[in-house]
C-alpha cells in the first residue's frame, strides 16, 4: 500500500476482544465473566480486521497494569483493591512498563513472548501495531520488576525527604503518609466483596502527589488516586528545571531536535520514558498512543519523539491533547504525528448526531485548523467516549453513518474506529466501576454485539442481526475505499455554502464537499437527518468545473459505497446532478 494513502486505526481493548463469556455479572471475577487473550487475535481475526479497511491496530491495555488477581505464583505481587479501579484494573495505572498484563496470556510466565508472537502475527497480516504509553502517571504501587539490568524502576533512587528534586521521578509530601480517599455515593472496592486487601489502608510513606496533580496526602474520591504523578523537571511552582526549546524549533525536523537534546542534561524521568519507548520499538511495536500528553511539557515530547524517530522514522505517534490552543505546540515543537480532533470536530459531529446544530458548523471547524488538519485524527468512539448507540449519545448506531463518512473523507488525517462500533455496540452493561454508555475499561465484561460478530471465535459475524451485519458492511465499504483512495490525500473544497446559496431545497441537514487528485475526483454528500429525505440539484462551482476540466455534456458518476450511478450535466462551466438522499445516507461519487 502506498505511503500516501489514508491510515485507519482500529482501537481494540485487548482483554475484551476475544471474551466469549456472556455472564456479565457486575464486579464479576475473571472466572465468572471471562477474559480475552493475546492468542484470540488469531490469523483469521486479524485478517477480518484488515479486511475492514484497517492499517494500524491499537492494542489498548497491553502494559502490565495493576489488577486484582493472584499471580504470586509467577513472581507478581498482589495489588491492593483500595488503590485499584475496578477488578480488572485501569490500563492507565501501569505497574511494570517492561512487561505486559498477565491476564492476557495463556501462560502468564510466558506473557511477554505471547505478546511478541502477537506483534509478529499482526505484521504478517500487513497491519501495524500501536500500544499505549502513559507518561503523566504510573500505578500507585509501581514496581517495574522487569526493568532491564543496569536501569532502575521509577522512584528507586528518589530522595523522599524533599517535595521536589529535578531527578526524582515522583513528587512527595515529606513526613506525611498516604491515606485512601473517603468513599462516596455508595462506592466500595470490589462492589463490597469481602477481600483481604479491602481494609481502607495502603502503605505509602511519604505520600506522593496523585496523577491528576492533587497534592493531598488523602486525595479526593474523584482524583486519580490509583496513580501517582511523574516529575518531568517541573518545579512545584510550575517553573521549568530544564532548557526550553528556542521559538523557531517548531520548523525543524526530528534530527535537529535529537541533536539539541544530545548536548543537554535532562531530568531522569525523561530518560526513563525514552528507554521504555525504545524498548518497545525494538520489540517490533510500530507506534504509540500517548495518554493525556498535554499534562507533560512539550520539551519532553521533543526529546522523546525525536529519539523514537531516529530509531524508526516511520513510527506512528498519536496523542490525546484537548486544548486546541496547544495543538500546534505539540505537533511542531513536540514532534507528534497526530492529535485527537475531539474538542472541535468530534464535539461538533456529536452535537449534530444528537439532532442539534447545523452542518454549516463543520466546514467552519475544518477551516480553523486547515494548517494542521493532516495531524488531527478523527474518531466517533474510543474507550473514553460514549458509544454512539448508547442512549447518552445518539441511541442508534446508524446515526453515526454520515458522521463516519465525513470523519473518514473530509481531511487527509487518519480515522480511528473503536472495536464494536462497526456492529453498533451500545455498552449497556453495569460492569462494576463506572456506569453504562461506555464499554468498561476497569472490569471483566463481555461486549454483546461484538461477541455476536466473534461467534465463538469464528470471527465471521455468524450471530449478528441483519441490521448489525448491514452496519458492519457499511463500515467495511467506507474504510476499504478510504485506504485505497488517492483523492482523499489530495485537494479539498467546500461546496456546502455554494449550494446553500444556489440550490433550492438544499439545507443545513446535509453536507457536501469535493476532494480530488490528478487521477481521482470525488463528490461527497451526507444527510445527517434521521427522519427526512431530501431532493435537489446539487451544483459544482465554476472553479471546480474548470479545475477538473469537465467538458460540456453528460458525465457518469458512480457512488463508491453502494454503486449508485447518476448523471452529472455540464453546460457553460456549470455542473449539476439530481440528488435524492435518504435519511442518514451518504454518497461518495467518483466522476468518471
XYZ file of C-alpha atoms in Angstrom:
592
model
C 0.000 0.000 0.000
C 1.336 3.414 -0.972
C 2.797 5.641 1.698
C 0.498 8.466 0.619
C -2.815 6.797 1.393
C -5.104 7.351 4.353
C -4.467 5.480 7.594
C -7.212 3.732 9.566
C -6.592 2.884 13.227
C -8.632 0.115 14.837
C -8.609 0.551 18.602
C -9.270 -2.720 20.369
C -9.403 -3.332 24.080
C -7.220 -6.434 24.301
C -8.848 -8.022 27.370
C -12.364 -7.681 25.907
C -11.847 -8.597 22.252
C -11.747 -12.404 22.485
C -14.000 -12.854 25.520
C -16.973 -15.091 24.605
C -18.408 -15.244 28.156
C -21.840 -13.562 28.288
C -22.347 -13.745 32.086
C -21.714 -10.017 32.709
C -22.084 -10.120 36.468
C -21.304 -6.681 37.998
C -17.823 -6.820 39.590
C -17.530 -10.399 38.286
C -14.211 -12.211 38.630
C -12.110 -13.398 35.721
C -13.560 -16.900 36.280
C -17.164 -15.608 36.350
C -17.040 -13.134 33.462
C -14.135 -14.372 31.369
C -11.289 -12.510 29.684
C -9.837 -12.251 26.194
C -6.262 -13.267 25.435
C -3.480 -12.256 23.041
C -3.997 -15.612 21.344
C -7.593 -14.675 20.443
C -6.108 -12.346 17.837
C -5.681 -15.295 15.517
C -4.635 -15.042 11.865
C -8.325 -15.211 10.962
C -9.289 -12.487 13.438
C -6.514 -10.203 12.196
C -7.416 -10.877 8.561
C -11.041 -9.865 9.275
C -9.824 -6.643 10.922
C -7.535 -5.978 7.952
C -10.424 -6.653 5.537
C -12.476 -3.988 7.298
C -10.064 -1.458 5.804
C -7.678 -1.130 8.742
C -3.975 -0.205 8.522
C -2.999 0.137 12.214
C -4.267 -1.747 15.252
C -4.020 -0.104 18.650
C -3.945 -2.829 21.288
C -5.254 -0.977 24.335
C -4.270 -2.124 27.814
C -1.125 -4.107 26.988
C 1.464 -2.780 29.504
C 1.314 -4.565 32.870
C -1.094 -2.556 34.992
C -2.472 -3.090 38.493
C -5.049 -5.922 38.505
C -6.988 -7.757 41.257
C -5.942 -11.314 40.559
C -3.446 -13.537 42.346
C -0.348 -14.034 40.199
C 2.085 -14.534 43.091
C 2.976 -17.954 41.640
C 4.593 -16.047 38.757
C 6.567 -13.650 40.936
C 3.996 -10.857 40.589
C 2.934 -9.072 43.786
C -0.757 -8.704 44.596
C -2.401 -5.330 44.044
C -4.469 -3.566 46.702
C -8.169 -3.065 45.808
C -8.150 0.177 47.821
C -5.976 1.755 45.095
C -7.227 -0.087 42.009
C -10.272 0.981 39.995
C -12.448 -2.000 39.106
C -11.431 -5.637 39.394
C -9.520 -5.920 36.130
C -7.806 -2.582 36.794
C -7.326 0.577 34.766
C -4.910 0.149 31.845
C -3.757 3.665 32.683
C -2.297 2.635 36.043
C 0.828 0.873 34.782
C 2.776 -1.220 37.298
C 5.619 -2.515 35.103
C 6.494 -0.772 31.827
C 8.789 -3.568 30.698
C 6.136 -6.260 30.724
C 2.545 -6.987 29.723
C -0.729 -7.692 31.513
C -0.652 -11.315 32.790
C -4.448 -11.578 32.294
C -3.850 -11.539 28.535
C -1.529 -14.553 28.454
C -2.465 -18.211 28.140
C 0.633 -18.880 30.270
C 1.394 -15.875 32.498
C 5.066 -16.885 32.873
C 5.318 -16.635 29.078
C 3.355 -13.398 28.741
C 5.987 -11.237 27.065
C 6.723 -13.864 24.411
C 2.992 -14.259 23.753
C 2.791 -10.531 23.039
C 5.860 -10.665 20.781
C 4.143 -13.509 18.894
C 1.070 -11.268 18.517
C 3.239 -8.468 17.104
C 4.564 -10.953 14.537
C 1.085 -12.244 13.617
C -0.136 -8.658 13.249
C 2.741 -7.781 10.932
C 2.111 -10.925 8.881
C -1.450 -9.625 8.383
C 0.015 -6.379 6.971
C -1.113 -4.380 9.994
C 0.991 -2.056 12.153
C 1.000 -2.276 15.969
C 0.304 0.627 18.346
C 0.350 0.370 22.161
C -0.281 2.843 24.983
C 2.340 4.857 26.764
C 1.029 6.820 29.734
C 3.733 9.368 30.524
C 1.981 11.548 33.096
C 1.427 8.908 35.795
C 2.034 5.329 36.881
C 0.222 2.974 39.247
C 0.381 3.934 42.914
C 2.322 0.699 43.515
C 4.668 0.930 40.515
C 7.271 -1.838 40.749
C 8.947 -2.207 37.373
C 10.103 -5.737 38.239
C 11.053 -6.438 34.614
C 13.232 -3.323 34.266
C 16.372 -4.390 32.350
C 19.675 -4.782 34.169
C 21.605 -1.555 34.531
C 18.405 0.504 34.629
C 16.201 1.423 37.575
C 12.425 1.442 38.043
C 10.702 4.781 38.673
C 11.390 6.142 42.129
C 14.144 3.668 43.039
C 16.726 6.352 43.805
C 14.396 9.241 44.703
C 15.273 11.465 47.645
C 11.960 11.173 49.515
C 12.922 13.756 52.147
C 12.109 16.611 49.717
C 8.949 17.568 47.841
C 10.875 18.086 44.632
C 14.243 17.371 43.070
C 14.886 17.563 39.313
C 15.927 13.925 39.117
C 13.301 12.494 41.439
C 10.706 10.564 39.420
C 7.872 11.454 41.825
C 6.752 14.412 43.951
C 6.497 13.809 47.712
C 4.706 15.132 50.780
C 7.583 14.630 53.260
C 6.678 13.403 56.722
C 3.071 12.581 55.767
C 1.763 9.084 54.952
C -0.776 8.456 52.173
C -4.414 7.863 53.108
C -7.024 6.108 50.964
C -9.805 8.522 49.840
C -13.143 8.677 51.635
C -15.583 6.642 49.526
C -18.781 8.358 48.354
C -22.078 7.606 46.627
C -22.180 4.063 47.998
C -18.875 3.103 46.387
C -16.971 0.186 47.909
C -13.918 -1.515 46.371
C -14.869 -4.729 44.513
C -18.519 -3.785 44.998
C -18.319 -4.516 48.741
C -16.990 -8.067 48.462
C -15.084 -9.377 51.485
C -11.443 -9.452 50.410
C -8.287 -9.467 52.480
C -6.967 -6.432 50.620
C -10.018 -4.249 51.278
C -9.203 -2.526 54.571
C -9.137 1.164 53.563
C -5.372 1.142 54.019
C -2.464 1.400 51.620
C 1.078 1.891 52.879
C 2.939 4.764 51.202
C 5.198 6.948 53.319
C 5.835 9.695 52.469
C 2.735 10.195 50.336
C 3.239 11.037 46.666
C 1.316 13.516 44.542
C -1.585 11.921 42.668
C -1.699 11.505 38.870
C -4.109 14.347 38.156
C -1.932 16.746 40.133
C -3.590 16.532 43.562
C -1.043 17.354 46.268
C -3.134 15.964 49.116
C -1.872 13.033 51.190
C -5.502 11.887 51.135
C -6.737 12.528 47.597
C -10.419 13.051 46.807
C -12.563 10.160 45.553
C -12.706 11.884 42.136
C -8.936 12.302 41.914
C -6.896 9.697 40.020
C -5.998 8.186 43.393
C -4.867 4.871 41.859
C -1.955 6.691 40.179
C 0.988 8.937 41.104
C 2.285 11.838 39.042
C 5.639 11.610 37.266
C 8.051 14.539 37.734
C 9.437 15.883 34.441
C 11.556 18.602 35.987
C 8.602 20.921 36.545
C 9.035 22.606 39.928
C 6.038 22.773 42.299
C 5.613 26.473 41.348
C 5.266 25.451 37.679
C 8.663 26.721 36.501
C 10.938 24.515 34.401
C 14.156 22.889 35.594
C 15.327 22.185 32.015
C 16.148 24.149 28.888
C 13.236 25.403 26.822
C 13.224 24.947 23.046
C 14.010 28.070 21.015
C 10.904 29.573 19.352
C 11.968 28.612 15.827
C 12.302 24.909 16.680
C 8.780 24.059 15.566
C 10.003 24.325 11.981
C 12.958 21.961 12.484
C 12.922 18.212 11.833
C 13.344 15.392 14.336
C 17.101 15.191 13.654
C 17.599 18.796 14.763
C 15.510 18.111 17.889
C 17.530 14.990 18.624
C 20.805 16.929 18.246
C 19.535 19.720 20.536
C 18.940 17.315 23.430
C 22.156 15.334 22.887
C 24.088 18.345 24.147
C 21.942 18.977 27.206
C 21.295 17.416 30.586
C 17.656 16.340 31.015
C 15.601 15.185 34.043
C 15.844 11.488 34.930
C 12.156 10.759 34.156
C 12.741 11.836 30.544
C 15.467 9.253 30.105
C 13.411 6.507 31.754
C 10.412 7.063 29.458
C 12.630 7.323 26.377
C 14.217 3.975 27.300
C 10.754 2.421 27.722
C 9.615 3.634 24.290
C 12.770 2.397 22.564
C 12.435 -0.989 24.302
C 9.012 -1.475 22.679
C 10.189 -0.130 19.305
C 12.993 -2.741 19.435
C 10.324 -5.338 20.230
C 8.598 -4.530 16.919
C 5.916 -2.071 18.073
C 5.266 0.481 15.282
C 3.976 3.384 17.328
C 2.302 4.692 20.440
C -0.839 6.354 21.671
C 0.121 8.822 24.392
C -2.334 9.321 27.215
C -3.020 12.898 28.423
C 0.018 14.246 26.587
C -0.651 17.892 27.449
C -0.054 17.187 31.164
C 3.610 16.696 30.281
C 5.827 19.556 28.993
C 6.237 19.858 25.234
C 10.051 19.805 25.606
C 9.858 16.236 26.872
C 7.923 15.242 23.739
C 10.568 16.859 21.520
C 13.165 14.711 23.313
C 11.086 11.507 23.382
C 9.691 11.621 19.850
C 12.957 12.674 18.205
C 14.652 9.699 19.897
C 11.918 7.372 18.593
C 12.072 8.807 15.054
C 15.869 8.404 14.949
C 15.299 4.693 15.518
C 12.148 4.346 13.381
C 11.354 7.368 11.159
C 8.025 5.718 10.222
C 6.811 5.354 13.836
C 3.145 6.351 14.256
C 2.851 8.760 17.204
C -0.617 9.883 18.288
C -1.619 11.757 21.393
C -4.561 12.812 23.464
C -4.460 16.629 23.695
C -7.662 18.520 24.482
C -6.584 22.161 24.402
C -6.798 23.491 20.815
C -4.536 26.420 21.762
C -1.763 23.874 22.364
C -2.255 21.776 19.193
C 0.456 23.491 17.140
C 2.948 23.354 20.012
C 2.567 19.598 20.441
C 2.623 18.929 16.688
C 5.555 21.156 15.694
C 7.673 21.504 18.831
C 6.592 18.180 20.345
C 7.007 16.280 17.069
C 3.650 14.487 17.360
C 2.241 12.973 14.174
C -1.404 13.033 15.198
C -3.600 14.529 17.917
C -7.209 13.670 18.750
C -9.587 16.084 16.999
C -12.048 15.863 19.862
C -12.804 19.340 21.120
C -13.688 20.709 17.706
C -14.598 18.052 15.119
C -15.845 15.218 17.367
C -17.823 17.531 19.647
C -19.416 19.281 16.633
C -20.372 15.997 14.967
C -21.770 14.609 18.225
C -23.955 17.686 18.609
C -25.345 17.231 15.082
C -25.794 13.451 15.516
C -27.885 14.180 18.598
C -30.241 16.228 16.431
C -28.920 19.661 17.397
C -26.945 22.170 15.395
C -26.414 22.674 11.682
C -23.922 21.050 9.335
C -22.813 24.621 8.458
C -20.573 24.418 11.515
C -18.411 21.567 10.169
C -16.652 23.380 7.282
C -16.031 26.293 9.661
C -14.327 23.998 12.200
C -12.250 22.426 9.436
C -11.233 25.821 8.099
C -9.934 26.885 11.519
C -7.404 24.042 11.590
C -6.514 23.779 7.907
C -2.815 24.473 8.561
C -2.623 21.377 10.811
C -5.540 19.273 9.581
C -3.299 16.405 8.449
C -2.295 15.990 12.114
C -5.835 15.892 13.578
C -7.016 12.302 13.872
C -10.783 11.786 13.656
C -12.933 9.373 15.649
C -16.529 8.937 16.807
C -15.806 6.384 19.530
C -12.933 5.376 21.773
C -12.617 3.900 25.268
C -13.112 7.313 26.916
C -16.217 8.312 24.981
C -19.809 7.140 24.963
C -20.857 4.549 22.403
C -22.882 6.090 19.533
C -25.687 3.558 20.095
C -25.940 4.342 23.820
C -28.900 6.478 24.949
C -26.447 9.057 26.292
C -25.085 9.710 22.797
C -27.366 9.044 19.809
C -29.356 5.966 20.865
C -28.930 4.467 17.386
C -25.677 3.317 15.777
C -26.955 4.259 12.307
C -26.822 7.920 13.299
C -23.052 7.523 13.140
C -23.056 6.761 9.404
C -22.986 10.282 7.899
C -20.583 11.463 10.614
C -18.358 8.482 9.856
C -18.256 9.325 6.145
C -17.320 12.918 6.960
C -14.722 11.849 9.555
C -13.128 9.441 7.078
C -13.184 11.560 3.919
C -13.080 15.266 4.782
C -9.353 15.543 5.555
C -6.068 13.746 4.885
C -5.751 12.746 8.562
C -6.208 9.191 9.891
C -9.568 7.917 11.106
C -9.956 5.719 14.193
C -12.666 3.144 14.890
C -13.267 1.510 18.290
C -13.941 -2.228 18.206
C -17.691 -2.936 18.411
C -18.520 0.454 16.854
C -18.907 -1.230 13.464
C -21.651 -3.524 14.840
C -23.482 -0.872 16.882
C -22.307 -1.829 20.385
C -24.366 0.206 22.938
C -22.346 -0.523 26.131
C -25.434 -1.180 28.243
C -23.685 -3.301 30.921
C -23.257 -2.373 34.562
C -19.748 -3.763 34.849
C -18.713 -2.524 38.291
C -16.515 0.561 38.479
C -18.122 3.173 36.217
C -21.545 3.023 34.554
C -23.085 2.113 31.194
C -22.782 4.047 27.864
C -19.018 3.408 27.799
C -17.567 -0.091 27.438
C -15.866 -0.732 30.787
C -12.083 -0.419 30.893
C -11.986 -1.362 34.588
C -13.754 -4.727 34.843
C -14.077 -8.173 33.284
C -17.035 -7.912 30.952
C -18.409 -9.219 27.684
C -19.206 -6.899 24.763
C -22.505 -8.353 23.458
C -22.814 -7.011 19.882
C -19.111 -7.611 19.298
C -19.485 -11.141 20.732
C -22.144 -11.867 18.116
C -19.595 -10.945 15.448
C -16.972 -13.023 17.310
C -19.328 -16.028 17.010
C -17.404 -18.396 19.291
C -14.093 -17.185 17.810
C -15.065 -17.925 14.222
C -14.792 -14.138 13.627
C -17.401 -14.345 10.894
C -20.350 -12.325 12.223
C -22.410 -15.512 12.338
C -24.675 -14.327 15.164
C -25.177 -10.722 14.039
C -28.675 -9.443 13.415
C -29.448 -8.177 9.917
C -29.072 -4.528 10.957
C -25.763 -5.213 12.766
C -24.396 -7.033 9.722
C -25.542 -4.184 7.456
C -23.784 -1.636 9.656
C -20.524 -3.586 9.605
C -20.804 -3.926 5.837
C -21.190 -0.136 5.606
C -18.025 0.382 7.687
C -16.154 -2.124 5.517
C -17.230 -0.404 2.293
C -16.335 3.037 3.624
C -12.981 2.131 5.175
C -11.729 -0.069 2.330
C -12.459 2.828 -0.039
C -10.765 5.267 2.345
C -7.422 3.419 2.422
C -7.232 2.981 -1.367
C -8.335 6.466 -2.489
C -5.821 8.957 -3.935
C -8.167 11.925 -3.788
C -8.543 11.658 -0.009
C -4.870 12.618 0.287
C -5.373 15.427 -2.244
C -7.261 18.701 -2.509
C -10.499 19.733 -0.777
C -13.132 22.347 -1.463
C -16.356 23.025 0.364
C -19.447 23.124 -1.872
C -21.911 23.226 1.019
C -22.242 27.017 1.281
C -22.278 27.366 -2.512
C -25.269 25.024 -2.650
C -26.976 26.754 0.283
C -26.819 29.931 -1.805
C -27.661 28.469 -5.217
C -29.710 25.298 -4.745
C -33.405 25.036 -3.938
C -34.207 22.518 -1.140
C -30.527 22.118 -0.211
C -30.282 22.644 3.563
C -28.322 22.502 6.827
C -29.090 18.815 7.457
C -26.853 17.798 4.578
C -23.166 18.446 3.959
C -21.265 18.359 0.675
C -17.684 18.888 -0.491
C -15.315 17.755 -3.222
C -11.939 16.011 -2.974
C -9.570 15.429 -5.858
C -6.132 14.370 -7.025
C -4.661 14.063 -10.519
C -6.365 10.764 -11.189
C -9.479 10.793 -8.968
C -12.331 13.253 -8.490
C -14.914 12.828 -5.721
C -18.204 14.497 -4.855
C -19.190 13.637 -1.290
C -22.577 14.286 0.243
C -24.104 13.152 3.554
C -27.555 13.534 5.068
C -27.423 13.844 8.867
C -31.214 13.902 9.245
C -32.507 10.679 10.782
C -36.067 11.129 9.525
C -36.225 13.111 6.279
C -35.007 12.508 2.732
C -34.146 15.440 0.509
C -34.102 16.009 -3.256
C -32.244 18.803 -5.066
C -29.957 19.640 -7.987
C -26.503 19.595 -6.398
C -24.182 22.091 -8.091
C -20.427 22.336 -8.543
C -18.928 25.854 -8.526
C -17.379 27.131 -11.787
C -13.824 26.953 -10.488
C -14.210 23.198 -9.872
C -15.607 22.600 -13.362
C -12.528 24.403 -14.735
C -10.073 22.739 -12.328
C -11.440 19.286 -13.192
C -11.581 20.173 -16.917
C -15.131 18.876 -17.183
C -16.293 19.089 -20.786
C -19.841 20.118 -21.670
C -22.263 17.220 -21.777
C -23.114 14.268 -19.549
C -20.690 12.540 -17.178
C -21.471 9.309 -15.343
C -20.693 9.443 -11.643
C -20.639 6.270 -9.543
C -21.009 6.008 -5.765
C -18.098 4.097 -4.189
C -20.190 2.862 -1.279
C -23.087 1.051 -2.970
C -22.552 1.615 -6.691
C -25.422 4.076 -7.322
C -24.980 5.753 -10.733
C -26.017 9.329 -11.533
C -25.527 11.739 -14.408
C -23.589 14.951 -13.917
C -24.651 17.503 -16.556
C -22.176 20.196 -17.554
C -23.068 23.267 -19.584
C -21.124 26.548 -19.879
C -18.942 25.824 -16.808
C -21.981 24.901 -14.700
C -22.303 21.345 -13.413
C -25.249 19.821 -11.605
C -26.604 16.419 -10.638
C -30.007 15.411 -9.332
C -29.630 14.015 -5.802
C -32.276 12.168 -3.802
C -30.768 11.272 -0.462
C -32.416 9.126 2.215
C -32.189 9.707 5.978
C -28.590 9.067 7.196
C -27.479 8.196 3.650
C -24.172 9.258 2.081
C -22.720 9.155 -1.409
C -19.064 9.210 -2.416
C -19.354 9.818 -6.156
C -16.364 9.164 -8.381
C -16.503 11.328 -11.505
C -15.664 9.150 -14.497
